[in-house]
Short mmCIF file of C-alpha atoms in Angstrom, two decimals:
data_model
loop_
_atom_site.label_atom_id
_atom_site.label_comp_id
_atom_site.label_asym_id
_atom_site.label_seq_id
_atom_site.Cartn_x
_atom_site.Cartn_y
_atom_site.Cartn_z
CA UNK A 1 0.00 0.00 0.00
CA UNK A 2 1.51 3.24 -0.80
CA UNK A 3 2.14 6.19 1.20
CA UNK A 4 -0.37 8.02 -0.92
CA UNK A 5 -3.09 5.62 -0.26
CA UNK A 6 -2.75 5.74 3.12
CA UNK A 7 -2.60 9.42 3.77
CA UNK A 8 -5.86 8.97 1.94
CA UNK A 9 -7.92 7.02 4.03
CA UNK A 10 -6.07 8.63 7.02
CA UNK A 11 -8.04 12.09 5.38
CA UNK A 12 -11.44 9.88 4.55
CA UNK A 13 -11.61 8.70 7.96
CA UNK A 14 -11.41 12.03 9.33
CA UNK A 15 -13.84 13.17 7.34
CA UNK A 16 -16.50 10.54 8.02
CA UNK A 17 -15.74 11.08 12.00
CA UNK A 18 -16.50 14.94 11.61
CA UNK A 19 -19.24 15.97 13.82
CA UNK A 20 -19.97 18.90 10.74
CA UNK A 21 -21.41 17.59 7.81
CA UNK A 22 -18.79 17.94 4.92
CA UNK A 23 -19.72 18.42 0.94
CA UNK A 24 -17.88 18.01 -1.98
CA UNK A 25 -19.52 20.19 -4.90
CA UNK A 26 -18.36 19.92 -8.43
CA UNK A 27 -18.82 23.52 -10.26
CA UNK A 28 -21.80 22.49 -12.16
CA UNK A 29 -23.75 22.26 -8.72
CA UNK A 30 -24.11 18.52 -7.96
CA UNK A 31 -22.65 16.78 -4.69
CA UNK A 32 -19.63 14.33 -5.73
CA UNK A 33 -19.13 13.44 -1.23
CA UNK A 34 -21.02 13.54 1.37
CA UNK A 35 -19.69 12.38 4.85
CA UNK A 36 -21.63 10.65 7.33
CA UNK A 37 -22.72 13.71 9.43
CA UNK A 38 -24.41 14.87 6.18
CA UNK A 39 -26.64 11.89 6.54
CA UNK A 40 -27.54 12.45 10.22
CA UNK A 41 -27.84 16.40 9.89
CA UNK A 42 -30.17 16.34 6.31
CA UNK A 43 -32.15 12.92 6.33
CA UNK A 44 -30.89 12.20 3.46
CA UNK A 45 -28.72 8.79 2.81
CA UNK A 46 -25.39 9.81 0.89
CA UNK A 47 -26.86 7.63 -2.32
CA UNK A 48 -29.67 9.90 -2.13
CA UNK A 49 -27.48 13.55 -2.37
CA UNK A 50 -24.42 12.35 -4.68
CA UNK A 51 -24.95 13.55 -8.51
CA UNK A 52 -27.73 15.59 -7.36
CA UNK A 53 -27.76 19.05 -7.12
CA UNK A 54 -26.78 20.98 -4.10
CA UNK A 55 -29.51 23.49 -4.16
CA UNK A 56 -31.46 20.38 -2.72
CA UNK A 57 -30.44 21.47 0.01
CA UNK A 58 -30.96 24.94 0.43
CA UNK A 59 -34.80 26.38 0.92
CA UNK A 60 -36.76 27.26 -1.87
CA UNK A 61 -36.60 30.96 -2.03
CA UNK A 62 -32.93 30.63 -2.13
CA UNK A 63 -32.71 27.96 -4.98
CA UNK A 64 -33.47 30.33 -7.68
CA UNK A 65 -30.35 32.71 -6.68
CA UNK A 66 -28.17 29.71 -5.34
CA UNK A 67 -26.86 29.14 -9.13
CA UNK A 68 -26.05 32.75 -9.01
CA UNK A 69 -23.87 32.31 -6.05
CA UNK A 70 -22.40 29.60 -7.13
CA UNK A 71 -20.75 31.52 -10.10
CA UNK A 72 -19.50 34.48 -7.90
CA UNK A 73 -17.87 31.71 -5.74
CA UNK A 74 -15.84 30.34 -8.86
CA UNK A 75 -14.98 33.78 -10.02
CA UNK A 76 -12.75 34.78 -7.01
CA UNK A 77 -12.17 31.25 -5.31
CA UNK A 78 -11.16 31.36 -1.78
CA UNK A 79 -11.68 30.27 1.26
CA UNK A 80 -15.09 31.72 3.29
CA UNK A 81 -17.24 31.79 6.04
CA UNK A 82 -20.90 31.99 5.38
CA UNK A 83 -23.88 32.63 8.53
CA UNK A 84 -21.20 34.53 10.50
CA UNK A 85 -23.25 37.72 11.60
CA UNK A 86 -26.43 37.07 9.51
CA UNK A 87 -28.63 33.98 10.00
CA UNK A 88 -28.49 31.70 6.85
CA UNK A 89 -30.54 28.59 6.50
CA UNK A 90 -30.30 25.20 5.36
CA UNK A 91 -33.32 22.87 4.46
CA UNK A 92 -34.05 19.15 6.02
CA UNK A 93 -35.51 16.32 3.78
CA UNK A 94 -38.57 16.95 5.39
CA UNK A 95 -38.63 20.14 4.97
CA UNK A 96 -37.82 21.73 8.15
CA UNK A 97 -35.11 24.38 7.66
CA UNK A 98 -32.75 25.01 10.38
CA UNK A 99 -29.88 27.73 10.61
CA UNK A 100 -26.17 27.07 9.91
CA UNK A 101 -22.39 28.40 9.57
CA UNK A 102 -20.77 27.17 6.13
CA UNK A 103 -17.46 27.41 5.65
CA UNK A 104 -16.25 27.31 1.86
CA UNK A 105 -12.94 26.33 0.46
CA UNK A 106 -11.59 25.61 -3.15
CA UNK A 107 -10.76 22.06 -3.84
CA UNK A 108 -8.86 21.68 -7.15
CA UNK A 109 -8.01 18.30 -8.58
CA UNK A 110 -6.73 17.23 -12.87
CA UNK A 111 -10.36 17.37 -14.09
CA UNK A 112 -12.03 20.98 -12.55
CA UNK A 113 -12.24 23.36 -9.50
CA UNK A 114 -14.55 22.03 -6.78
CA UNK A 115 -16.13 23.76 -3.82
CA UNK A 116 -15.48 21.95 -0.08
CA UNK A 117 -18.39 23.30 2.53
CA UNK A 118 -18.36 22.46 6.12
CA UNK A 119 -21.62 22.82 7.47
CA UNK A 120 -22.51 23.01 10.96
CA UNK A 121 -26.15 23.19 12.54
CA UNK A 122 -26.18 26.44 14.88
CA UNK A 123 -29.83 25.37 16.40
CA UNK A 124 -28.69 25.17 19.96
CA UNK A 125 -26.48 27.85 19.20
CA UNK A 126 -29.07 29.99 18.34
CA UNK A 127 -31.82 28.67 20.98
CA UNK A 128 -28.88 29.65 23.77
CA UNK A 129 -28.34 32.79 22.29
CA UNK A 130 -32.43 33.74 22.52
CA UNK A 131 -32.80 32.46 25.79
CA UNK A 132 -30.03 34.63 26.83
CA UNK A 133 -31.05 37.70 25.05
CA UNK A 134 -34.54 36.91 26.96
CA UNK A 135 -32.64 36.48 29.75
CA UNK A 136 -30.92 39.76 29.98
CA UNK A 137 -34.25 41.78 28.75
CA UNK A 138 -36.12 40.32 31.80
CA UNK A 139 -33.46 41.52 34.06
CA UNK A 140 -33.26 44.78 32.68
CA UNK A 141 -37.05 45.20 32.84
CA UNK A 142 -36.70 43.70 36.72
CA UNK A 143 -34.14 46.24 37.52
CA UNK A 144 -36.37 49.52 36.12
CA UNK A 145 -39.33 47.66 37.95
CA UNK A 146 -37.30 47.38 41.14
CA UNK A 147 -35.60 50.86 40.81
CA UNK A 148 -39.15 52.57 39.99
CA UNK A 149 -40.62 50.55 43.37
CA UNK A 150 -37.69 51.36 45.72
CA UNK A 151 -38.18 55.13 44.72
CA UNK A 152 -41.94 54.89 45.21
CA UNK A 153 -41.40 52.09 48.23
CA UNK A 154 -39.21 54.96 49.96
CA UNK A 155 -41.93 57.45 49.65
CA UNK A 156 -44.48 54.93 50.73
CA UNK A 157 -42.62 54.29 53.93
CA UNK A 158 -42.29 57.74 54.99
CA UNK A 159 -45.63 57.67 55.84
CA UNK A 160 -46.25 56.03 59.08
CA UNK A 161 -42.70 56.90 59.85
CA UNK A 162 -43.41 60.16 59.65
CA UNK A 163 -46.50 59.56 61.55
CA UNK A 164 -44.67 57.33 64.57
CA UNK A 165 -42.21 60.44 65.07
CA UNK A 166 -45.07 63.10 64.92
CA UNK A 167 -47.07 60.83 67.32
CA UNK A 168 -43.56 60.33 69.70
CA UNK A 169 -43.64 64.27 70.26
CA UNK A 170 -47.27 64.03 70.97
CA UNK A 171 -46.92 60.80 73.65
CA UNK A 172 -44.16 63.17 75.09
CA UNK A 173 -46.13 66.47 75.73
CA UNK A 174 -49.16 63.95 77.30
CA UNK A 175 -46.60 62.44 79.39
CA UNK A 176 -44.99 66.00 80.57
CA UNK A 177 -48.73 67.17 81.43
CA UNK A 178 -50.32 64.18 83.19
CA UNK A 179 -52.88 64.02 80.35
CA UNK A 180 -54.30 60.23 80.21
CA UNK A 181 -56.27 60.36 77.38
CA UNK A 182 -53.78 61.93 75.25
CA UNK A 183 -51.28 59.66 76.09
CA UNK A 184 -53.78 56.61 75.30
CA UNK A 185 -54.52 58.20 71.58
CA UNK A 186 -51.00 58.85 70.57
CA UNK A 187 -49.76 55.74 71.81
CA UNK A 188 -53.17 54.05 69.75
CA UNK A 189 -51.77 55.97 67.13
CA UNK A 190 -48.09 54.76 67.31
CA UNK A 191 -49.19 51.05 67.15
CA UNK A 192 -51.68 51.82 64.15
CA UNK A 193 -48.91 53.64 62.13
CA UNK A 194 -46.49 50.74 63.16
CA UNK A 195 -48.34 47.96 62.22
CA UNK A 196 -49.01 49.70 58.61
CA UNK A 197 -45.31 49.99 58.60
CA UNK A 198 -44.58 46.38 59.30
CA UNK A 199 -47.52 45.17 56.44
CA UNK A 200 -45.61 47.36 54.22
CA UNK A 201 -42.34 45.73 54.66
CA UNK A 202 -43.77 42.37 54.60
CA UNK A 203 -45.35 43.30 51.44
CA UNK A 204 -42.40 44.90 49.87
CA UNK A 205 -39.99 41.88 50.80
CA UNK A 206 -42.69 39.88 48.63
CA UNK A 207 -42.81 42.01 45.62
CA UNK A 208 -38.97 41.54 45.63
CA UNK A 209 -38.94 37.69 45.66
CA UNK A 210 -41.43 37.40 43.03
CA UNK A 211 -38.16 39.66 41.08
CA UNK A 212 -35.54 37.89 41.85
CA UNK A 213 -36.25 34.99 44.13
CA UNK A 214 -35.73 31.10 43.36
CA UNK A 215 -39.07 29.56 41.57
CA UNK A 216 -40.06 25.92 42.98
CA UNK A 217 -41.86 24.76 39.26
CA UNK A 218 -43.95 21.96 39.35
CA UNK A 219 -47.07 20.88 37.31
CA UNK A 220 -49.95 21.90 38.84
CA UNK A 221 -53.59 20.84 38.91
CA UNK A 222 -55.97 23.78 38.60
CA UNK A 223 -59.02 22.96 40.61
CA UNK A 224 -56.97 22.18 43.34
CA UNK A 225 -54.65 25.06 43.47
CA UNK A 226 -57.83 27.52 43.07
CA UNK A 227 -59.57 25.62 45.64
CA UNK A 228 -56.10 25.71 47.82
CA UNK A 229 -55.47 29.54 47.40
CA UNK A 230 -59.36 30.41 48.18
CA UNK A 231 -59.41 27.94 51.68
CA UNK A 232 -56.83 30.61 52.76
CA UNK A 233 -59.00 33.30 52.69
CA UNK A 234 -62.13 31.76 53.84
CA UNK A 235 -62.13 34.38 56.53
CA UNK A 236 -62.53 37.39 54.74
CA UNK A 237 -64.49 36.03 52.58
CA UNK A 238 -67.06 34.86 55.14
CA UNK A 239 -66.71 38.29 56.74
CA UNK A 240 -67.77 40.08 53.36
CA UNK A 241 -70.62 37.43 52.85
CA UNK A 242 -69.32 36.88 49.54
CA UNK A 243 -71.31 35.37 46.75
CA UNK A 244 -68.67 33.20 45.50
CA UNK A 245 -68.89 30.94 42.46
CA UNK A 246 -66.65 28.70 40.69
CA UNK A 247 -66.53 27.18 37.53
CA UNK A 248 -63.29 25.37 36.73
CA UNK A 249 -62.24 22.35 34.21
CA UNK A 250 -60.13 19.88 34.92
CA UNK A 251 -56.50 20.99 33.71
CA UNK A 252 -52.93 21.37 34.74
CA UNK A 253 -50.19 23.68 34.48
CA UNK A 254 -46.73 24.20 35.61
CA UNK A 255 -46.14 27.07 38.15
CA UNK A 256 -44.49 27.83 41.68
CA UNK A 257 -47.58 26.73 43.50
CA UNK A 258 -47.06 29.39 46.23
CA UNK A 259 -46.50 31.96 44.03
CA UNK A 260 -50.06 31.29 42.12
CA UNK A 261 -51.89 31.13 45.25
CA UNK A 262 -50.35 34.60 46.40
CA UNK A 263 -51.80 35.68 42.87
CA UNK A 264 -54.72 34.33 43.51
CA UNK A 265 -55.59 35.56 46.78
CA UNK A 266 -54.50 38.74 46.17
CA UNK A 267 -56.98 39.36 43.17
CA UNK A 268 -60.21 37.65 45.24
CA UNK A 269 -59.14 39.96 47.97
CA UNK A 270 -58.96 42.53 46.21
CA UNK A 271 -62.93 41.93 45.07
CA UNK A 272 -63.80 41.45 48.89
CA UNK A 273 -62.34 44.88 49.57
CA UNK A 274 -63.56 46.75 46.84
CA UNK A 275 -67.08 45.66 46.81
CA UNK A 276 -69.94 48.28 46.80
CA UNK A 277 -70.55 49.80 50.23
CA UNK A 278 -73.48 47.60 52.26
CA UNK A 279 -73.63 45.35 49.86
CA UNK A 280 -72.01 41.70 49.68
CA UNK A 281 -69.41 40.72 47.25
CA UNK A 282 -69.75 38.61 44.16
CA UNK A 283 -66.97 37.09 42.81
CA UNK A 284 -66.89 34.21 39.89
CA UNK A 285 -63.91 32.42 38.97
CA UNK A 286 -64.32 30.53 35.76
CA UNK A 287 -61.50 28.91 33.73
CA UNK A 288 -61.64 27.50 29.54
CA UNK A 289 -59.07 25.67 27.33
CA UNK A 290 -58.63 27.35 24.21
CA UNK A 291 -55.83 26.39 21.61
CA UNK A 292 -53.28 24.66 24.44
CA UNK A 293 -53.92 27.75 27.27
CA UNK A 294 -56.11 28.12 30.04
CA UNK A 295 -58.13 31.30 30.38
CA UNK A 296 -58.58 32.28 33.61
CA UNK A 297 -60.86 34.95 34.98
CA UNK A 298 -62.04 36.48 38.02
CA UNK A 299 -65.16 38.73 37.45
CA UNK A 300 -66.67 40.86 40.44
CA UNK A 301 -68.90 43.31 40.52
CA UNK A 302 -67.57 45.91 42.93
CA UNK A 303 -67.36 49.61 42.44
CA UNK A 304 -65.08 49.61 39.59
CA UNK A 305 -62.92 52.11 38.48
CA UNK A 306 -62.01 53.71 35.40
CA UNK A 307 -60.65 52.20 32.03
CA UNK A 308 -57.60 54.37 31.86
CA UNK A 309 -56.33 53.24 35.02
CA UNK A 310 -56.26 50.34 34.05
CA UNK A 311 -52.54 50.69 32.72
CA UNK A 312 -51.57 51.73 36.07
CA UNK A 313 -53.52 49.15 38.44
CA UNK A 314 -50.45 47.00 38.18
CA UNK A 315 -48.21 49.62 39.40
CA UNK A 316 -45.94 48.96 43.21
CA UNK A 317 -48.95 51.63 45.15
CA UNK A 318 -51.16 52.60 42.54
CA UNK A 319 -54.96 52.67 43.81
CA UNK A 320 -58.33 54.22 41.41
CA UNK A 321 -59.79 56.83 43.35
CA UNK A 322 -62.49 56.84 45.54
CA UNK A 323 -64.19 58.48 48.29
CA UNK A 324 -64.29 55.51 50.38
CA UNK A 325 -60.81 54.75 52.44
CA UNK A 326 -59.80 51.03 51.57
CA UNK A 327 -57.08 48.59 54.18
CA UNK A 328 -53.78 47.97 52.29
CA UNK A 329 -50.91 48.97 50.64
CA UNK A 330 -51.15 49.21 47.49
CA UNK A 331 -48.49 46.74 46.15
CA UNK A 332 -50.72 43.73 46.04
CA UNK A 333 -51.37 43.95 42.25
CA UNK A 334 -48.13 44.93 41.92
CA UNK A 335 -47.03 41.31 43.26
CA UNK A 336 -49.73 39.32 41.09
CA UNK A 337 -48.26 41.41 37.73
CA UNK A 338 -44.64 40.29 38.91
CA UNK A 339 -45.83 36.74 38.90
CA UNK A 340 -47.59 36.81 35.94
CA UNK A 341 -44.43 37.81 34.41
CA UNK A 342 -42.23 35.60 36.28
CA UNK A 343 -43.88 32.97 34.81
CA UNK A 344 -44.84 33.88 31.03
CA UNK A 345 -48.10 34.53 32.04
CA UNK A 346 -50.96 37.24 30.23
CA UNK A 347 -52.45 39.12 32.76
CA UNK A 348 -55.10 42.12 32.04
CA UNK A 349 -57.95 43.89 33.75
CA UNK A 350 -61.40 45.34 32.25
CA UNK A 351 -63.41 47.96 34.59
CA UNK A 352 -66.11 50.03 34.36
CA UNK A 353 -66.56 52.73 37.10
CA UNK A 354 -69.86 50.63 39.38
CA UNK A 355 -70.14 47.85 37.01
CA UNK A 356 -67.10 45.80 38.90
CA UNK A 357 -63.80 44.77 37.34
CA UNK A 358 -62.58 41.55 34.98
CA UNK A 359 -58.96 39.89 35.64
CA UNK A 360 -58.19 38.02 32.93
CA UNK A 361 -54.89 35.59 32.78
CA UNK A 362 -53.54 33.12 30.07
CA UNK A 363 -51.80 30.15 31.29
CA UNK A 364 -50.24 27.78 28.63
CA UNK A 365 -52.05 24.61 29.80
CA UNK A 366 -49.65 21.42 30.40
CA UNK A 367 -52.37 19.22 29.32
CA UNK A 368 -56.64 19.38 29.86
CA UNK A 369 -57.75 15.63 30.59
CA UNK A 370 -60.30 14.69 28.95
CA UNK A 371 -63.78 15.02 30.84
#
């Protein structure tokens, strides 16, 4: 065997182990090699691809100028990279295209000029690449969320501070002059502004780990998480002699389990609290399946508020105006829009000022068994 012959198959056996499918191209366009990753990447068996045409593999809007490119490539051989900084695509035997990096290099031989192209398959290149492009816009939106909040949060909390140091002065100048009564009111005071302080904090440490904290994922089953999240608030619900009904198919999902009942709660309490004055509250929660996501509302018809506020409900704070004085702080909506997001969930609200208020999510379903 001659030293010739075995650098040969030294070079063919390289080739066939390449994890990038390799091509050899003769200049009038049809494949004279194809390695073994060729097979794997294109569906197509080698037999299949050699004295065809290349342009087989290329997608059909390119065909038509491939021809094209194959000429400029034979005018000014050399060796290229093609899909570097622009996404190029190649086409499957079934079809499905799929991007890719080509690199091109001259092969001459006695007989003509032929074309070598490396080929690799960027499709987990690119899927990393989204995913971390996602990855970064999420945390820049967190950050402006969390830098908007902590400006507002810090405004927020000056409140009952403000209002435990005015009330400190007072308790003093009761104390100085004997006066019982005023010492019993500012001190009444103190614990009232304290409290609201404390439910603040709590609140604010929650918005912030719906931001950034860990999420336990797990597939959920709907009925029982809605029925879960409402048992915690059976309470307030009793004390507002809610009118509660609930309509919900049999589905799952995948979600932090604490995180949806948090959303949940937070909504239905919110209905509770806002309901018209003397009257009970009435609150349905209803779910469908439509094309692989499950619609979820919760309808009540409290006082309402006004359509264009409705960009702004979701803000860390934000509450519609009204002449009645309502318990809270303002963030829990805040903490349910966080979630939402968090988990790639829609979440939007319809009111009308007396004619209650709509939240409406969309939940990509994990699967709906069947009834």
């Amino acid at each position: 065997m001659s030293a010739e012959t075995v650098e040969y198959d030294r070079y063919r056996v390289m080739v066939e182990a390449s994890p990038a499918a390799i091509l050899i191209v003769g200049s009038d366009g049809l494949v004279r090699y194809a390695n073994r990753e060729t097979e794997h990447m294109f569906g197509y068996a080698r037999e299949e691809l050699i004295g065809r045409s290349v342009d087989l593999l290329t997608p059909a809007v390119v065909q038509r100028r491939h021809a094209a490119y194959r000429r400029f490539f034979y005018a000014d051989p050399s060796r290229r990279r093609m899909g570097v900084g622009r996404e190029i695509k190649a086409r499957r035997r079934d079809g499905g295209e799929f991007p890719v990096e080509i690199g091109l290099a001259p092969l001459a031989t006695a007989h003509e000029l032929m074309v070598t192209a490396t080929i690799l398959d960027m499709s987990r290149r690119r899927e990393v690449e989204r995913a971390l492009t996602a990855s970064v816009a999420e945390l820049e939106r967190a950050n402006e969320r969390l830098g908007q909040f902590a400006y507002v949060a810090s405004l927020d909390l000056q409140q009952p501070l403000n209002e435990i140091a005015a009330q400190s002065t007072r308790l003093d100048a009761a104390m100085a002059a004997g006066c019982c009564d005023e010492i019993a009111q500012a001190s009444a005071h103190m614990r009232c502004a304290a409290v609201r302080g404390r439910k603040l904090v709590g609140d604010l440490l929650i918005y912030a780990r719906t931001i950034y904290g860990d999420q336990q994922l797990e597939a959920l089953d709907l009925r029982e998480e809605v029925q879960f999240s409402l048992a915690a608030l059976a309470q307030s619900i009793e004390a507002g002699a809610t009118r509660l009904e609930v309509d919900i198919p049999a589905a799952a999902f995948v979600g932090d389990r604490a995180q949806f009942a948090c959303l949940m709660q937070n909504i239905v309490a919110n209905a509770v609290k806002y309901r018209k004055p003397g009257r009970p509250a009435e609150v349905t929660i209803a779910a469908t399946l439509e094309q692989g996501a499950i619609r979820l509302s919760i309808v009540d018809k409290g006082v309402g508020f006004e359509q264009d506020f409705a960009q702004r409900i979701f803000e860390p704070f934000s509450r519609p105006e009204s002449d009645v004085e309502y318990a809270g702080t303002g963030i829990e909506l805040a903490i349910c829009k966080s979630i939402a997001d968090r988990h790639g969930w829609e979440i939007e609200v319809e009111s009308q000022p007396g004619d209650g208020t709509a939240f409406r999510l969309a939940i990509p379903a994990l699967f709906a068994p069947s009834m």
